[in-house]
XYZ file of N, CA and C in Angstrom:
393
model
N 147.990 65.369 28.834
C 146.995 65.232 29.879
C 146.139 63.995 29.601
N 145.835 63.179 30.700
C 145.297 62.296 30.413
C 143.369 62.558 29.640
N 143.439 61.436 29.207
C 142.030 61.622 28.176
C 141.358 60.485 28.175
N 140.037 60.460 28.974
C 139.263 59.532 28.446
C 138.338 59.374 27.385
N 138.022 58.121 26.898
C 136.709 58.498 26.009
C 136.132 56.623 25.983
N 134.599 56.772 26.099
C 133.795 55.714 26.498
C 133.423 55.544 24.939
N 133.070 54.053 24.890
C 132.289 53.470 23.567
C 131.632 52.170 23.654
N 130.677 51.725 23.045
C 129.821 50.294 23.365
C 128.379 50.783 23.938
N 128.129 52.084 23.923
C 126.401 51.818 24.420
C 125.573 52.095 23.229
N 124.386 51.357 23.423
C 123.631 51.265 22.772
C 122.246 51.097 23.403
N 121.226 50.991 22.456
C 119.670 50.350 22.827
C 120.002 48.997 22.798
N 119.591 48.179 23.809
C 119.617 46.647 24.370
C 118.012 46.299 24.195
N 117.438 45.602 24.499
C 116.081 44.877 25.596
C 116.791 44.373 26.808
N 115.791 44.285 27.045
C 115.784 43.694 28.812
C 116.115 42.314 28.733
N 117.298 42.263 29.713
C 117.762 41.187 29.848
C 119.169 40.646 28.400
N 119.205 41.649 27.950
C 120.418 41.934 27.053
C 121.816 42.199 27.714
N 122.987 42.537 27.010
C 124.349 42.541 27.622
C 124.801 43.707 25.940
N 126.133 44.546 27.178
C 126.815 45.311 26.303
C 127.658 45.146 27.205
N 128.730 45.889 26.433
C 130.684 45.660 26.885
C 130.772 47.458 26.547
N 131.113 48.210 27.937
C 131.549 49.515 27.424
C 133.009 49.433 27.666
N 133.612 50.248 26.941
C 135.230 50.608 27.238
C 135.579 51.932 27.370
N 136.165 52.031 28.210
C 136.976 53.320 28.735
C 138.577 53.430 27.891
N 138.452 53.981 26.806
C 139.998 54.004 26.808
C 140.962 55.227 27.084
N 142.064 55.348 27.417
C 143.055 56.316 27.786
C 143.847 56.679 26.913
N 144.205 57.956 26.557
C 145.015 58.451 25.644
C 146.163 59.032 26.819
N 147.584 59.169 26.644
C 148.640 59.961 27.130
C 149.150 58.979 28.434
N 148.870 58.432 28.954
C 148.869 57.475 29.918
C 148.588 56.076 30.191
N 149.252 55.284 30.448
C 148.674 54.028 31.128
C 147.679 53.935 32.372
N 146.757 53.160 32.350
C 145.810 52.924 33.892
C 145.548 52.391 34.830
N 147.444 52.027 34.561
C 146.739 51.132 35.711
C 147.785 51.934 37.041
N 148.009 53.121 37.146
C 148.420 53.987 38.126
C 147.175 54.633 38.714
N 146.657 54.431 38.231
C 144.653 55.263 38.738
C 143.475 54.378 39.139
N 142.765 55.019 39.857
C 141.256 54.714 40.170
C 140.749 54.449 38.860
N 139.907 53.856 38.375
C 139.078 54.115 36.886
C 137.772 53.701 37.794
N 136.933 54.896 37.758
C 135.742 54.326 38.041
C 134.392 54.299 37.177
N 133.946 53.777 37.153
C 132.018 53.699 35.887
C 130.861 54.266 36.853
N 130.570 55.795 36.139
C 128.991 56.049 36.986
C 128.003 56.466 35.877
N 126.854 56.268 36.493
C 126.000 56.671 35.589
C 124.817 57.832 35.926
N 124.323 58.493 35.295
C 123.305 59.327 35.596
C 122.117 59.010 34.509
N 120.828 59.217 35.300
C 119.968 58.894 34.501
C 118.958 59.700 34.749
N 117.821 60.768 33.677
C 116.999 61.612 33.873
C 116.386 61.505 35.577
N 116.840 63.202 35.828
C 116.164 63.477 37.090
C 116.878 62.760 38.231
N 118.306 61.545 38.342
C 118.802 61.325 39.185
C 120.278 61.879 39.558
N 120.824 61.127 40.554
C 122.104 62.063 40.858
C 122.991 61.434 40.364
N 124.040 61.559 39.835
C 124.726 60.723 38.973
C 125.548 59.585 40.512
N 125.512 58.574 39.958
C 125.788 57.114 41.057
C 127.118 56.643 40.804
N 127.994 55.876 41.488
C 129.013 55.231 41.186
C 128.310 53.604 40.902
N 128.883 53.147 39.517
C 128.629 51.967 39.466
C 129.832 50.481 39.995
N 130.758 51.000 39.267
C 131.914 50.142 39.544
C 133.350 50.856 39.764
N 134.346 50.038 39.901
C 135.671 50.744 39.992
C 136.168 49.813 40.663
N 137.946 50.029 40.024
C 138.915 49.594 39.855
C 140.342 49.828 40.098
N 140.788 49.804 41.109
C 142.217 50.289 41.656
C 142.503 49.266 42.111
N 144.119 49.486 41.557
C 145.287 48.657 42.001
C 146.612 49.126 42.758
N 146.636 49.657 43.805
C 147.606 50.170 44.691
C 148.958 49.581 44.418
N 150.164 50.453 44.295
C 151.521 49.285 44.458
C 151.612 48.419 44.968
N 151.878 47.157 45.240
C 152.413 46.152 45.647
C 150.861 45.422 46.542
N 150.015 45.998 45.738
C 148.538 45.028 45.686
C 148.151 44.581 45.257
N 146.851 43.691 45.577
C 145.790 42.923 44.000
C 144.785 43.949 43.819
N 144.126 43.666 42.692
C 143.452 44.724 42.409
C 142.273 44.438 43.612
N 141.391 46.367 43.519
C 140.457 46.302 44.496
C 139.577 47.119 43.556
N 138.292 45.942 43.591
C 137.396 46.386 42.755
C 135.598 46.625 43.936
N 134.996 47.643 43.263
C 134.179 47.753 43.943
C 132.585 47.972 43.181
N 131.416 47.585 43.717
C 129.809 47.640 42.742
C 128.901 48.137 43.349
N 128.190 49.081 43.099
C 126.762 48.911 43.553
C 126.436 47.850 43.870
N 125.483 48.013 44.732
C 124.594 46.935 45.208
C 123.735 46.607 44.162
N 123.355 47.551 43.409
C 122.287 47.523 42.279
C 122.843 46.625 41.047
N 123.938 46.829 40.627
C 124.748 46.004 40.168
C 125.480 44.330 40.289
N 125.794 44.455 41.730
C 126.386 42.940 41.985
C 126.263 42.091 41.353
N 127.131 41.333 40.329
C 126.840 39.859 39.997
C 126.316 40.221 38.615
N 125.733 41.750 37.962
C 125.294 41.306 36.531
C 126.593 42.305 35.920
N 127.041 43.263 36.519
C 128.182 43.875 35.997
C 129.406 43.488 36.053
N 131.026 43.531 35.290
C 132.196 43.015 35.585
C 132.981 44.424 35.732
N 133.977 44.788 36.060
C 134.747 45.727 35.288
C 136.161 44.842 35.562
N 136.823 45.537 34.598
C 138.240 44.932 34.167
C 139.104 45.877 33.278
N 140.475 45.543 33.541
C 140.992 45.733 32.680
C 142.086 44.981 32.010
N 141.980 45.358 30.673
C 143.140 44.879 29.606
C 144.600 45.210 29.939
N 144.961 44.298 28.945
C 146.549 43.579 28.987
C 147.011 44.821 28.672
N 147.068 45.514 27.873
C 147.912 47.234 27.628
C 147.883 47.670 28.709
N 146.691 47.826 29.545
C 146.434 48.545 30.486
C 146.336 49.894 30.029
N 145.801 50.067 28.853
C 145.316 51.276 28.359
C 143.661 51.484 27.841
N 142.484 50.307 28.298
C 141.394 50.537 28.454
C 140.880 49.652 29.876
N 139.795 50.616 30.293
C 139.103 49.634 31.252
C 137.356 48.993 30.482
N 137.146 47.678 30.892
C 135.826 47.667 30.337
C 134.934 47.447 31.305
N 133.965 47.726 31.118
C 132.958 47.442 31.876
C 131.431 46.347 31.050
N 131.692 45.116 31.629
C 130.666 44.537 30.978
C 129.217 44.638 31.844
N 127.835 44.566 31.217
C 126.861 44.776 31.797
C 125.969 43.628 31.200
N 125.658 43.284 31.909
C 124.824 41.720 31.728
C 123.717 41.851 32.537
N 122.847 41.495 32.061
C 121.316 40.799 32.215
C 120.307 42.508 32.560
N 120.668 43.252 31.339
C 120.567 44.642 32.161
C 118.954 44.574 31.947
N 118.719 45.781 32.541
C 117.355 46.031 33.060
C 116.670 47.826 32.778
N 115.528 47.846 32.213
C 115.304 49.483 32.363
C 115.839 50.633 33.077
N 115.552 49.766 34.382
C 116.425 50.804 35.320
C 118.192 51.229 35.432
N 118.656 50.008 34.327
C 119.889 50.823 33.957
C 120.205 51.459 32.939
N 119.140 52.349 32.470
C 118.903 53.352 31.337
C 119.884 54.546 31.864
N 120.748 54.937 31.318
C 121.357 55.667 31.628
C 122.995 56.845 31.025
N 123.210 57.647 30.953
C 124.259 58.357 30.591
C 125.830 57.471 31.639
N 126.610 56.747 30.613
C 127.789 55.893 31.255
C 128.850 56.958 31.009
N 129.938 56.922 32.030
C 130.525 57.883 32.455
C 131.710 57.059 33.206
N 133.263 57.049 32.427
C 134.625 56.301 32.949
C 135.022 58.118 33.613
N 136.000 57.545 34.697
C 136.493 58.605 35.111
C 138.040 58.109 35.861
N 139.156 59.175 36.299
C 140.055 58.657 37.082
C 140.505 59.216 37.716
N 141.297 58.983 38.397
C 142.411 59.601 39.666
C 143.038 58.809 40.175
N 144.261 59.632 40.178
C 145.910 59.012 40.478
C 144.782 58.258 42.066
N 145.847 57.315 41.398
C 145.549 56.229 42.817
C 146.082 56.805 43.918
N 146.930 57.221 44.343
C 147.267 57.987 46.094
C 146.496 58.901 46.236
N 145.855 59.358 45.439
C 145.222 60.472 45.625
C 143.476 60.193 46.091
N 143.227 58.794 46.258
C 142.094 58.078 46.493
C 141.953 57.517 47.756
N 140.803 57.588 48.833
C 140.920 55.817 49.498
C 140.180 54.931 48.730
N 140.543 53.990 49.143
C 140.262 52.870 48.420
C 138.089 53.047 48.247
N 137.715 53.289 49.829
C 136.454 52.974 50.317
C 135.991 54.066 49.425
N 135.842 55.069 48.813
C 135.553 56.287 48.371
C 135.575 55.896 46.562
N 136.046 54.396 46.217
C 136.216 54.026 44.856
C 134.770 54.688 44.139
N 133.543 54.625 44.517
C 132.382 55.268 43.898
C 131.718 56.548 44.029
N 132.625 57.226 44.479
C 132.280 58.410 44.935
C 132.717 59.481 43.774
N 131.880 60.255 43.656
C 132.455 61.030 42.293
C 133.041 61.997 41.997
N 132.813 62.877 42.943
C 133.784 64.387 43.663
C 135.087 63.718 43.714
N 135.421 62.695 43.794
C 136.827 62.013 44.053
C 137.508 61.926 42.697
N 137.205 62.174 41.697
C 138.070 61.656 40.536
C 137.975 63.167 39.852
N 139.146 62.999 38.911
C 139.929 64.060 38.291
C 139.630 64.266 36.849
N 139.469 63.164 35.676
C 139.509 63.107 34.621
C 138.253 62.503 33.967
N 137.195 62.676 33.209
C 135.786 61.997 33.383
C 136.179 62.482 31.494
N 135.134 60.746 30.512
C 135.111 60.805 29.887
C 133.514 61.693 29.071
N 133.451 61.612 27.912
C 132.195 62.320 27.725
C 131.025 61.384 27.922
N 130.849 60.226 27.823
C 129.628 59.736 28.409
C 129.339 59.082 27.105
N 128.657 57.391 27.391
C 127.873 56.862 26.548
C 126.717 56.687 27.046
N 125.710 56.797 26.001
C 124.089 56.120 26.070
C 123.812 54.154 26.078
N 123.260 54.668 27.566
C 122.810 52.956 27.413
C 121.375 53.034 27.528
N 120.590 52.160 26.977
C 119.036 52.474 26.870
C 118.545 50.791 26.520
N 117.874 50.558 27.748
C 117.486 49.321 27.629
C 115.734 49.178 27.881
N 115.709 48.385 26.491
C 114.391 48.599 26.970
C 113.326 47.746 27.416
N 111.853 47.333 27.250
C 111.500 46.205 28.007
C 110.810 45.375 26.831
């Protein structure tokens, strides 16, 4: 059964950068959605990024708005982790990080951040940035 598990968070300052990774045990990923959400005290847990590559497509990646332009996600040449880099972060992305997946047919594309949508969710890293 597939298995995720997240690593790379830490305490930052503001305006710092971390690299989390999602890696996969039992499977390759790049047949799936991999998406990054986060929850943070007292909120609803959010979709941050995500990453699907449909057969005979380019990849289709998708961000928060809150995000745009300081986050990347990607994945590696195995195609057995996804990362998610976070750049120029900010307090407000204090938060419990969270890789998750689902078989790609089993997705629309537009629904990439949506979280009821995915099947397999790792245990979660701490990101804590402070000012």
């Amino acid at each position: 059964q597939l298995k995720l598990v997240e690593s790379g968070g830490g305490l930052v300052r503001s305006g710092g950068s971390l690299r989390l990774s999602c890696a996969a045990s039992g499977v390759t990923l790049d047949t799936y959605a991999i998406g990054w959400f986060r929850q943070a005290p007292g909120k609803e847990r959010e979709g941050v990024a995500c990453i699907s590559t449909p057969a005979g497509y380019t990849d289709y990646l998708d961000y928060a708005d809150s995000v745009k332009g300081r986050f990347t996600v990607s994945r590696d040449n195995t195609k057995t982790t996804v990362a998610l880099q976070l750049n120029d972060l900010k307090t407000d992305d204090t938060a419990v990080y969270y890789c998750a997946a689902v078989s790609g047919p089993l997705i629309l594309l537009k629904l990439c951040l949506t979280p009821n949508e995915y099947d397999f969710w790792g245990q979660g890293t701490q990101v804590t940035v402070s000012s």
